[in-house]
């Protein structure tokens, strides 16, 4: 099922983000930018080894100490259908203070960077809700708050790409409760 929210500015789907034909997909990366498990691993596998080389260049130039929580960095998409990958680092729930602010920053900063690169469409995975342990419902409220606040400033079509029907349905239930 594909569902439109926010006056059709936001689509909610279940699928593999590496398959999406959008201008930019967001990667729930880690500080190292060198790839990992979950969606990060899937994106690196699908994009090919040039993505890792591009991430290494980002480390060598802009982010020698790694990418901090909530920050964003852009590479090409290489073998992906998406033109760009916007890498961001979500907070680890159990050990991060100010985590809601940092999770919001991931979304806010990714939208701004996509806009800066003339993107018209962007897709997000459910950042921090996998290995980083953010409770799904808590994260969903932050995503909705942040999109409400940030979307007016950006001419972007947003896809929220969940990896299971259960996650998609949980998100839609929260969005509908708030509508
Ligand atoms: P984090 O470390 O930020 O928690 P994870 O990759 O562990 O990141 O999980 C974030 C979310 O991405 C989870 O909901 C997970 O199910 C989902 N996910 C994993 N692989 C994919 C994929 N190929 N496309 C979209 N979402 C994915």
Coordinates of N, CA, C and O and ligand atoms in Angstrom, one line a residue:
X1 N 0.8 -1.2 0.0 CA 0.0 0.0 0.0 C 0.9 1.3 0.0 O 1.9 1.3 0.7
X2 N 0.5 2.2 -0.8 CA 1.2 3.5 -0.8 C 0.3 4.6 -0.4 O -0.8 4.7 -0.9
X3 N 0.7 5.3 0.6 CA -0.3 6.3 1.2 C 0.3 7.7 1.2 O 1.5 7.9 1.5
X4 N -0.6 8.6 0.9 CA -0.1 10.0 0.8 C -0.5 10.8 2.1 O -1.7 10.7 2.5
X5 N 0.4 11.5 2.7 CA 0.2 12.3 3.8 C 0.6 13.8 3.5 O 1.2 14.0 2.5
X6 N 0.3 14.7 4.4 CA 0.7 16.1 4.3 C 0.3 16.6 2.9 O 1.2 17.1 2.2
X7 N -0.9 16.6 2.6 CA -1.4 17.1 1.3 C -0.5 16.5 0.1 O -0.1 17.2 -0.8
X8 N -0.3 15.2 0.2 CA 0.4 14.5 -0.9 C 1.9 14.9 -1.0 O 2.6 14.5 -1.9
X9 N 2.4 15.6 0.0 CA 3.9 15.9 -0.1 C 4.7 14.7 0.5 O 5.9 14.6 0.2
X10 N 4.1 13.8 1.2 CA 4.8 12.7 1.9 C 4.1 11.4 1.5 O 2.9 11.3 1.7
X11 N 4.8 10.5 0.9 CA 4.3 9.2 0.6 C 4.9 8.2 1.6 O 6.1 8.3 1.9
X12 N 4.1 7.2 2.0 CA 4.6 6.3 3.0 C 4.5 4.9 2.3 O 3.4 4.5 1.8
X13 N 5.6 4.2 2.2 CA 5.6 2.9 1.5 C 6.4 1.9 2.3 O 7.1 2.2 3.2
X14 N 6.2 0.6 1.9 CA 7.1 -0.4 2.4 C 7.9 -0.9 1.2 O 7.4 -1.2 0.2
X15 N 9.2 -1.0 1.4 CA 10.1 -1.5 0.3 C 11.6 -1.3 0.7 O 11.9 -1.0 1.8
X16 N 12.3 -1.6 -0.3 CA 13.8 -1.5 -0.2 C 14.2 -0.2 -0.8 O 14.1 0.1 -2.0
X17 N 14.8 0.6 0.1 CA 15.1 2.0 -0.3 C 16.1 2.1 -1.5 O 16.2 3.0 -2.2
X18 N 16.9 1.0 -1.6 CA 18.0 1.0 -2.6 C 17.4 0.9 -4.0 O 18.1 1.1 -5.0
X19 N 16.1 0.6 -4.1 CA 15.4 0.4 -5.4 C 14.7 1.7 -5.9 O 14.2 1.7 -7.0
X20 N 14.7 2.7 -5.1 CA 13.8 3.8 -5.4 C 14.4 4.8 -6.3 O 15.6 5.2 -6.2
X21 N 13.6 5.2 -7.3 CA 14.0 6.1 -8.3 C 13.7 7.5 -7.9 O 12.6 8.1 -8.3
X22 N 14.5 8.1 -7.0 CA 14.3 9.4 -6.4 C 15.6 10.2 -6.6 O 16.6 9.6 -6.9
X23 N 15.5 11.5 -6.4 CA 16.8 12.2 -6.6 C 17.8 11.9 -5.5 O 19.0 11.8 -5.7
X24 N 17.3 11.7 -4.2 CA 18.2 11.4 -3.1 C 17.6 10.4 -2.2 O 16.4 10.5 -1.9
X25 N 18.4 9.4 -1.8 CA 18.0 8.5 -0.7 C 18.9 8.9 0.5 O 20.0 9.3 0.4
X26 N 18.3 8.7 1.7 CA 19.0 9.0 2.9 C 19.6 7.7 3.5 O 18.8 6.7 3.5
X27 N 20.8 7.7 3.9 CA 21.4 6.5 4.5 C 21.5 6.7 6.0 O 22.1 7.7 6.5
X28 N 21.0 5.8 6.8 CA 21.2 5.8 8.2 C 22.6 5.2 8.5 O 22.8 4.0 8.7
X29 N 23.6 6.0 8.3 CA 25.0 5.6 8.4 C 25.5 5.6 9.8 O 24.8 5.8 10.8
X30 N 26.8 5.3 10.0 CA 27.4 5.5 11.3 C 28.5 6.5 11.2 O 28.8 7.0 10.1
X31 N 29.1 6.8 12.3 CA 30.1 7.9 12.3 C 31.2 7.7 11.3 O 31.8 8.7 10.8
X32 N 31.6 6.4 11.1 CA 32.8 6.2 10.3 C 32.5 6.5 8.8 O 33.4 6.7 8.0
X33 N 31.3 6.4 8.4 CA 30.8 6.5 7.0 C 31.4 5.4 6.1 O 31.2 5.4 4.9
X34 N 31.9 4.3 6.7 CA 32.5 3.3 6.0 C 31.6 2.1 5.7 O 32.1 1.0 5.3
X35 N 30.3 2.2 6.0 CA 29.4 1.2 5.8 C 29.2 0.4 7.1 O 30.0 0.5 8.0
X36 N 28.1 -0.4 7.1 CA 27.8 -1.2 8.3 C 26.7 -2.2 8.0 O 26.6 -2.6 6.8
X37 N 25.9 -2.4 9.0 CA 24.8 -3.4 8.7 C 23.5 -2.6 8.3 O 23.5 -1.5 8.0
X38 N 22.4 -3.4 8.3 CA 21.1 -2.7 8.1 C 21.0 -2.0 6.8 O 21.6 -2.4 5.8
X39 N 20.3 -0.9 6.8 CA 20.1 -0.1 5.6 C 21.4 0.4 5.0 O 21.6 0.5 3.8
X40 N 22.4 0.7 5.9 CA 23.7 1.2 5.5 C 24.4 0.1 4.6 O 24.9 0.4 3.5
X41 N 24.4 -1.1 5.1 CA 25.0 -2.2 4.3 C 24.3 -2.4 3.0 O 25.0 -2.6 1.9
X42 N 23.0 -2.3 3.0 CA 22.2 -2.5 1.8 C 22.6 -1.4 0.7 O 22.7 -1.7 -0.5
X43 N 22.7 -0.2 1.2 CA 23.0 0.9 0.3 C 24.4 0.7 -0.3 O 24.6 0.9 -1.5
X44 N 25.3 0.4 0.6 CA 26.7 0.2 0.1 C 26.8 -0.9 -0.9 O 27.5 -0.8 -2.0
X45 N 26.1 -2.0 -0.7 CA 26.1 -3.1 -1.6 C 25.5 -2.8 -2.9 O 26.1 -3.1 -4.0
X46 N 24.4 -2.1 -2.9 CA 23.7 -1.7 -4.1 C 24.4 -0.6 -4.9 O 24.4 -0.6 -6.2
X47 N 25.1 0.3 -4.2 CA 25.7 1.4 -4.9 C 27.1 1.0 -5.5 O 27.5 1.6 -6.5
X48 N 27.7 -0.1 -4.9 CA 29.0 -0.5 -5.4 C 30.1 0.1 -4.7 O 29.9 1.1 -3.9
X49 N 31.3 -0.3 -4.9 CA 32.5 0.1 -4.2 C 32.9 1.5 -4.3 O 33.6 2.1 -3.5
X50 N 32.4 2.2 -5.4 CA 32.7 3.6 -5.5 C 32.1 4.4 -4.4 O 32.6 5.5 -4.1
X51 N 31.0 3.9 -3.8 CA 30.4 4.7 -2.7 C 31.3 4.7 -1.5 O 31.5 5.8 -0.9
X52 N 32.0 3.6 -1.2 CA 32.9 3.6 -0.1 C 34.1 4.6 -0.4 O 34.5 5.3 0.5
X53 N 34.5 4.6 -1.6 CA 35.6 5.5 -1.9 C 35.2 6.9 -1.8 O 36.0 7.8 -1.3
X54 N 34.0 7.3 -2.2 CA 33.5 8.6 -2.0 C 33.3 9.0 -0.5 O 33.6 10.1 -0.1
X55 N 32.9 8.0 0.3 CA 32.8 8.3 1.7 C 34.2 8.5 2.3 O 34.4 9.3 3.2
X56 N 35.1 7.7 1.8 CA 36.5 7.9 2.3 C 37.0 9.3 2.0 O 37.7 10.0 2.8
X57 N 36.7 9.8 0.8 CA 37.1 11.2 0.5 C 36.4 12.2 1.4 O 37.0 13.2 1.8
X58 N 35.1 11.9 1.8 CA 34.5 12.8 2.7 C 35.2 12.8 4.1 O 35.4 13.9 4.7
X59 N 35.6 11.6 4.5 CA 36.4 11.6 5.8 C 37.7 12.3 5.6 O 38.1 13.0 6.5
X60 N 38.4 12.2 4.5 CA 39.7 12.8 4.3 C 39.6 14.3 4.2 O 40.5 15.1 4.6
X61 N 38.4 14.8 3.8 CA 38.3 16.3 3.6 C 37.5 16.9 4.7 O 38.0 17.6 5.6
X62 N 36.2 16.7 4.6 CA 35.3 17.4 5.5 C 35.1 16.9 6.9 O 34.8 17.6 7.9
X63 N 35.2 15.5 7.1 CA 34.9 14.9 8.4 C 36.0 14.0 8.8 O 35.7 12.8 9.0
X64 N 37.1 14.5 9.1 CA 38.3 13.6 9.6 C 38.0 12.9 10.9 O 38.5 11.8 11.0
X65 N 37.1 13.4 11.7 CA 36.8 12.7 13.0 C 35.5 11.9 12.9 O 34.9 11.5 13.9
X66 N 35.0 11.8 11.7 CA 33.7 11.1 11.5 C 32.5 12.1 11.5 O 32.7 13.2 11.8
X67 N 31.4 11.6 11.0 CA 30.2 12.4 10.9 C 29.5 12.4 12.3 O 29.1 11.3 12.7
X68 N 29.3 13.6 12.9 CA 28.6 13.6 14.2 C 27.1 13.3 14.0 O 26.5 13.4 12.9
X69 N 26.4 12.9 15.1 CA 25.0 12.7 15.1 C 24.2 13.9 14.6 O 24.5 15.0 14.9
X70 N 23.3 13.6 13.7 CA 22.4 14.7 13.2 C 22.9 15.4 12.0 O 22.2 16.2 11.4
X71 N 24.2 15.2 11.7 CA 24.8 15.9 10.5 C 24.6 15.1 9.3 O 24.3 13.9 9.3
X72 N 24.8 15.8 8.1 CA 24.6 15.1 6.8 C 25.8 15.3 5.9 O 26.4 16.4 6.0
X73 N 26.0 14.4 5.0 CA 27.0 14.5 4.0 C 26.5 13.9 2.7 O 25.9 12.8 2.8
X74 N 26.8 14.4 1.6 CA 26.3 13.9 0.3 C 27.3 13.3 -0.6 O 28.5 13.8 -0.7
X75 N 26.9 12.2 -1.2 CA 27.7 11.6 -2.2 C 26.8 11.3 -3.4 O 25.6 11.4 -3.3
X76 N 27.5 10.9 -4.5 CA 26.7 10.4 -5.7 C 26.1 9.0 -5.3 O 26.5 8.4 -4.3
X77 N 25.1 8.6 -6.1 CA 24.5 7.3 -5.8 C 25.1 6.1 -6.6 O 24.8 5.0 -6.4
X78 N 26.0 6.4 -7.5 CA 26.8 5.4 -8.3 C 25.8 4.4 -8.9 O 25.0 4.8 -9.7
X79 N 25.9 3.1 -8.5 CA 25.0 2.2 -9.2 C 23.5 2.2 -8.7 O 22.7 1.4 -9.2
X80 N 23.2 3.0 -7.8 CA 21.8 3.1 -7.4 C 21.0 3.9 -8.4 O 21.5 4.8 -9.1
X81 N 19.7 3.6 -8.4 CA 18.8 4.5 -9.3 C 18.7 5.9 -8.8 O 18.5 6.9 -9.5
X82 N 19.0 6.1 -7.5 CA 19.0 7.5 -6.9 C 20.2 8.2 -7.3 O 21.3 7.7 -7.4
X83 N 20.1 9.5 -7.6 CA 21.2 10.3 -8.1 C 22.2 10.5 -6.9 O 23.4 10.5 -7.1
X84 N 21.7 10.8 -5.7 CA 22.6 11.1 -4.6 C 22.2 10.2 -3.4 O 21.1 9.7 -3.2
X85 N 23.2 10.0 -2.5 CA 23.0 9.4 -1.2 C 23.3 10.5 -0.2 O 24.4 11.1 -0.2
X86 N 22.4 10.8 0.7 CA 22.7 11.7 1.8 C 22.9 10.9 3.1 O 21.9 10.2 3.5
X87 N 24.1 10.9 3.6 CA 24.4 10.1 4.7 C 24.2 10.9 6.0 O 24.5 12.1 6.0
X88 N 23.6 10.3 6.9 CA 23.3 10.9 8.2 C 23.6 9.9 9.3 O 23.5 8.7 9.1
X89 N 23.8 10.4 10.5 CA 24.0 9.5 11.7 C 22.9 9.8 12.7 O 22.8 10.9 13.3
X90 N 22.0 8.8 12.9 CA 21.0 9.0 13.9 C 21.6 8.7 15.3 O 22.7 8.1 15.4
X91 N 20.9 9.2 16.3 CA 21.4 8.9 17.7 C 21.2 7.5 18.1 O 20.2 6.9 17.7
X92 N 22.1 7.0 18.9 CA 21.9 5.7 19.6 C 21.0 5.9 20.8 O 21.4 6.7 21.7
X93 N 19.9 5.3 20.8 CA 18.9 5.7 21.9 C 19.4 5.6 23.3 O 19.2 6.5 24.1
X94 N 20.0 4.5 23.6 CA 20.4 4.2 25.0 C 21.5 5.1 25.5 O 21.7 5.2 26.7
X95 N 22.3 5.7 24.6 CA 23.4 6.4 25.2 C 23.6 7.9 24.6 O 24.7 8.4 24.6
X96 N 22.5 8.4 24.2 CA 22.6 9.8 23.7 C 21.6 10.7 24.4 O 20.4 10.5 24.5
X97 N 22.2 11.8 24.9 CA 21.4 12.9 25.5 C 20.8 13.7 24.3 O 21.4 13.8 23.3
X98 N 19.7 14.4 24.5 CA 19.2 15.3 23.5 C 18.9 14.5 22.2 O 19.1 15.0 21.1
X99 N 18.5 13.3 22.4 CA 18.4 12.4 21.2 C 17.2 12.9 20.2 O 17.3 12.8 19.0
X100 N 16.1 13.4 20.8 CA 15.0 13.8 19.9 C 15.5 15.0 19.0 O 15.2 15.0 17.8
X101 N 16.2 15.9 19.6 CA 16.8 17.0 18.8 C 17.7 16.5 17.7 O 17.6 16.9 16.5
X102 N 18.5 15.5 18.0 CA 19.5 15.0 17.0 C 18.8 14.2 16.0 O 19.1 14.3 14.8
X103 N 17.8 13.4 16.3 CA 17.0 12.7 15.3 C 16.3 13.7 14.4 O 16.3 13.5 13.1
X104 N 15.7 14.7 14.9 CA 15.1 15.7 14.1 C 16.1 16.4 13.2 O 15.8 16.6 12.0
X105 N 17.3 16.6 13.7 CA 18.3 17.2 12.8 C 18.6 16.3 11.6 O 18.9 16.9 10.5
X106 N 18.6 15.0 11.8 CA 18.9 14.1 10.6 C 17.9 14.5 9.5 O 18.3 14.6 8.3
X107 N 16.6 14.6 9.8 CA 15.6 14.8 8.8 C 15.7 16.2 8.3 O 15.7 16.5 7.1
X108 N 15.8 17.2 9.2 CA 15.9 18.6 8.8 C 17.1 18.9 7.9 O 17.0 19.5 6.9
X109 N 18.2 18.4 8.3 CA 19.5 18.7 7.6 C 19.5 18.0 6.2 O 20.0 18.5 5.3
X110 N 18.9 16.8 6.2 CA 18.8 16.1 4.9 C 17.9 16.8 3.9 O 18.3 16.9 2.7
X111 N 16.8 17.3 4.4 CA 15.9 18.1 3.5 C 16.6 19.3 3.0 O 16.6 19.6 1.7
X112 N 17.3 20.0 3.8 CA 18.0 21.2 3.4 C 19.1 20.9 2.4 O 19.3 21.6 1.4
X113 N 19.9 19.8 2.6 CA 21.0 19.5 1.7 C 20.4 19.0 0.4 O 21.0 19.4 -0.7
X114 N 19.3 18.3 0.4 CA 18.7 17.8 -0.9 C 18.3 19.1 -1.7 O 18.5 19.2 -2.9
X115 N 17.7 20.0 -1.0 CA 17.2 21.2 -1.6 C 18.4 22.0 -2.3 O 18.3 22.4 -3.4
X116 N 19.4 22.1 -1.5 CA 20.6 22.8 -2.0 C 21.2 22.2 -3.3 O 21.8 22.8 -4.1
X117 N 21.0 20.9 -3.4 CA 21.5 20.2 -4.6 C 20.4 20.0 -5.7 O 20.4 19.1 -6.5
X118 N 19.3 20.9 -5.6 CA 18.2 20.9 -6.6 C 17.5 19.6 -6.7 O 17.0 19.3 -7.8
X119 N 17.4 18.8 -5.6 CA 16.6 17.6 -5.7 C 15.1 18.0 -5.6 O 14.8 19.0 -4.9
X120 N 14.3 17.2 -6.2 CA 12.9 17.4 -6.1 C 12.2 16.2 -5.2 O 11.1 16.3 -4.8
X121 N 13.0 15.1 -5.1 CA 12.4 14.0 -4.4 C 13.5 13.4 -3.5 O 14.7 13.3 -3.8
X122 N 13.0 12.9 -2.3 CA 14.0 12.4 -1.3 C 13.3 11.2 -0.6 O 12.1 11.3 -0.3
X123 N 14.0 10.2 -0.3 CA 13.4 9.1 0.5 C 14.2 8.8 1.7 O 15.5 8.8 1.7
X124 N 13.5 8.6 2.8 CA 14.1 8.3 4.1 C 13.8 6.9 4.6 O 12.7 6.5 4.5
X125 N 14.8 6.2 5.2 CA 14.5 5.0 6.0 C 14.1 5.4 7.4 O 14.2 6.6 7.7
X126 N 13.7 4.5 8.2 CA 13.3 4.8 9.6 C 14.6 4.9 10.4 O 15.0 4.0 11.1
X127 N 15.2 6.1 10.3 CA 16.5 6.3 11.0 C 16.5 6.0 12.5 O 15.6 6.4 13.2
X128 N 17.5 5.3 12.9 CA 17.8 5.0 14.4 C 16.8 3.9 14.9 O 17.0 3.5 16.1
X129 N 15.8 3.5 14.2 CA 14.9 2.6 14.8 C 15.3 1.1 14.6 O 14.5 0.2 15.0
X130 N 16.5 0.8 14.0 CA 17.0 -0.5 13.9 C 17.9 -0.8 15.1 O 17.6 -0.7 16.3
X131 N 19.2 -1.0 14.7 CA 20.2 -1.3 15.7 C 20.4 -0.2 16.7 O 20.8 -0.5 17.9
X132 N 20.1 1.0 16.3 CA 20.3 2.1 17.2 C 19.2 2.3 18.3 O 19.3 3.1 19.2
X133 N 18.2 1.4 18.2 CA 17.3 1.2 19.3 C 16.2 2.3 19.6 O 15.7 2.2 20.7
X134 N 16.0 3.2 18.7 CA 15.0 4.2 19.0 C 13.6 3.6 19.0 O 13.2 3.0 18.0
X135 N 12.8 3.7 20.0 CA 11.4 3.2 20.0 C 10.7 3.7 18.8 O 10.7 5.0 18.6
X136 N 10.1 2.9 18.1 CA 9.5 3.3 16.8 C 8.5 4.4 16.9 O 8.5 5.4 16.2
X137 N 7.6 4.3 17.9 CA 6.5 5.3 18.1 C 7.1 6.7 18.4 O 6.7 7.7 17.9
X138 N 8.1 6.7 19.3 CA 8.7 7.9 19.7 C 9.4 8.6 18.4 O 9.3 9.8 18.2
X139 N 10.1 7.8 17.6 CA 10.7 8.3 16.4 C 9.7 8.8 15.4 O 9.9 9.8 14.8
X140 N 8.6 8.1 15.3 CA 7.5 8.5 14.4 C 7.0 9.9 14.7 O 6.8 10.7 13.8
X141 N 6.8 10.2 16.0 CA 6.3 11.5 16.3 C 7.3 12.6 16.0 O 7.0 13.7 15.5
X142 N 8.6 12.3 16.1 CA 9.6 13.2 15.8 C 9.7 13.5 14.3 O 9.8 14.6 13.8
X143 N 9.5 12.4 13.5 CA 9.5 12.5 12.1 C 8.3 13.4 11.6 O 8.5 14.4 10.8
X144 N 7.2 13.2 12.2 CA 6.0 14.0 11.8 C 6.2 15.4 12.2 O 6.0 16.4 11.4
X145 N 6.6 15.7 13.4 CA 6.9 17.1 13.9 C 7.9 17.8 13.0 O 7.7 18.9 12.6
X146 N 8.9 17.1 12.6 CA 10.0 17.7 11.8 C 9.5 18.0 10.4 O 9.8 19.1 9.9
X147 N 8.8 17.0 9.8 CA 8.3 17.3 8.5 C 7.3 18.5 8.5 O 7.3 19.3 7.6
X148 N 6.4 18.5 9.5 CA 5.5 19.6 9.6 C 6.2 20.9 9.6 O 5.8 21.9 9.0
X149 N 7.2 21.0 10.4 CA 8.0 22.2 10.6 C 8.8 22.6 9.3 O 8.9 23.7 8.9
X150 N 9.4 21.6 8.7 CA 10.4 21.8 7.6 C 9.9 21.8 6.2 O 10.5 22.5 5.3
X151 N 8.8 21.2 6.0 CA 8.4 21.0 4.6 C 8.0 22.3 3.8 O 8.2 22.4 2.6
X152 N 7.4 23.2 4.6 CA 7.0 24.5 4.0 C 8.2 25.2 3.3 O 8.0 25.9 2.3
X153 N 9.4 25.0 3.8 CA 10.6 25.7 3.3 C 11.2 25.0 2.1 O 12.1 25.5 1.5
X154 N 10.7 23.8 1.8 CA 11.4 23.0 0.7 C 10.4 22.5 -0.3 O 9.3 21.9 0.1
X155 N 10.7 22.6 -1.5 CA 9.9 22.1 -2.6 C 10.3 20.6 -2.9 O 11.0 20.4 -3.9
X156 N 10.0 19.7 -2.0 CA 10.5 18.4 -2.1 C 9.3 17.4 -1.9 O 8.5 17.6 -1.0
X157 N 9.3 16.3 -2.7 CA 8.4 15.2 -2.5 C 9.2 14.2 -1.6 O 10.3 13.7 -2.0
X158 N 8.6 13.9 -0.5 CA 9.2 13.0 0.5 C 8.6 11.6 0.5 O 7.4 11.5 0.5
X159 N 9.5 10.6 0.4 CA 9.0 9.2 0.6 C 9.6 8.7 2.0 O 10.8 8.8 2.2
X160 N 8.7 8.2 2.8 CA 9.1 7.5 4.0 C 9.1 6.0 3.7 O 8.0 5.4 3.4
X161 N 10.3 5.4 3.6 CA 10.4 4.0 3.1 C 10.6 3.1 4.3 O 11.7 3.0 4.8
X162 N 9.5 2.4 4.7 CA 9.7 1.4 5.8 C 10.1 0.1 5.2 O 9.9 -0.2 4.0
X163 N 10.5 -0.8 6.1 CA 11.1 -2.1 5.6 C 10.1 -3.2 5.9 O 10.4 -4.4 5.6
X164 N 9.0 -2.9 6.6 CA 8.0 -4.0 6.9 C 6.6 -3.3 6.9 O 6.5 -2.1 7.2
X165 N 5.6 -4.1 6.5 CA 4.2 -3.6 6.5 C 3.9 -3.2 7.9 O 3.2 -2.2 8.1
X166 N 4.4 -3.9 8.9 CA 4.1 -3.6 10.3 C 4.5 -2.2 10.7 O 3.8 -1.4 11.3
X167 N 5.7 -1.8 10.2 CA 6.3 -0.5 10.5 C 5.4 0.6 9.8 O 5.1 1.6 10.3
X168 N 5.1 0.3 8.5 CA 4.3 1.3 7.8 C 3.0 1.5 8.4 O 2.5 2.6 8.6
X169 N 2.3 0.4 8.8 CA 1.0 0.5 9.5 C 1.1 1.3 10.8 O 0.3 2.1 11.1
X170 N 2.2 1.0 11.6 CA 2.3 1.7 12.8 C 2.5 3.2 12.6 O 1.9 4.0 13.3
X171 N 3.3 3.5 11.6 CA 3.5 4.9 11.3 C 2.2 5.6 10.9 O 1.8 6.7 11.3
X172 N 1.5 4.9 10.0 CA 0.2 5.5 9.5 C -0.8 5.7 10.6 O -1.5 6.7 10.7
X173 N -0.8 4.8 11.6 CA -1.8 4.9 12.7 C -1.4 6.1 13.5 O -2.3 6.9 13.9
X174 N -0.1 6.4 13.7 CA 0.3 7.5 14.5 C 0.0 8.8 13.7 O -0.6 9.8 14.3
X175 N 0.2 8.8 12.5 CA 0.0 10.0 11.6 C -1.5 10.3 11.6 O -2.0 11.5 11.7
X176 N -2.4 9.3 11.6 CA -3.8 9.5 11.5 C -4.4 10.0 12.8 O -5.2 10.8 12.9
X177 N -3.8 9.4 13.9 CA -4.2 9.9 15.3 C -4.0 11.4 15.4 O -4.8 12.1 16.1
X178 N -2.9 11.9 14.8 CA -2.6 13.3 15.0 C -3.3 14.2 14.0 O -3.2 15.4 14.2
X179 N -3.8 13.6 12.9 CA -4.4 14.5 11.9 C -5.6 15.2 12.3 O -6.3 14.8 13.2
Ligands
LIG1 P1 20.0 2.5 12.7 O1 21.4 2.0 13.0 O2 19.9 3.9 12.3 O3 19.0 2.0 13.7 P2 19.3 0.3 10.8 O4 19.8 0.1 9.4 O5 19.7 -0.7 11.9 O6 19.7 1.8 11.2 O7 17.7 0.4 10.8 C1 17.0 1.5 10.4 C2 15.7 1.0 9.6 O8 16.0 0.7 8.3 C3 15.1 -0.2 10.3 O9 13.7 0.0 10.3 C4 15.4 -1.3 9.2 O10 14.4 -2.3 9.2 C5 15.4 -0.5 8.0 N1 16.0 -1.1 6.8 C6 17.0 -2.1 6.7 N2 17.3 -2.3 5.4 C7 16.5 -1.5 4.6 C8 16.3 -1.3 3.2 N3 17.1 -1.9 2.3 N4 15.5 -0.3 2.8 C9 14.7 0.4 3.7 N5 14.8 0.2 5.1 C10 15.7 -0.7 5.5

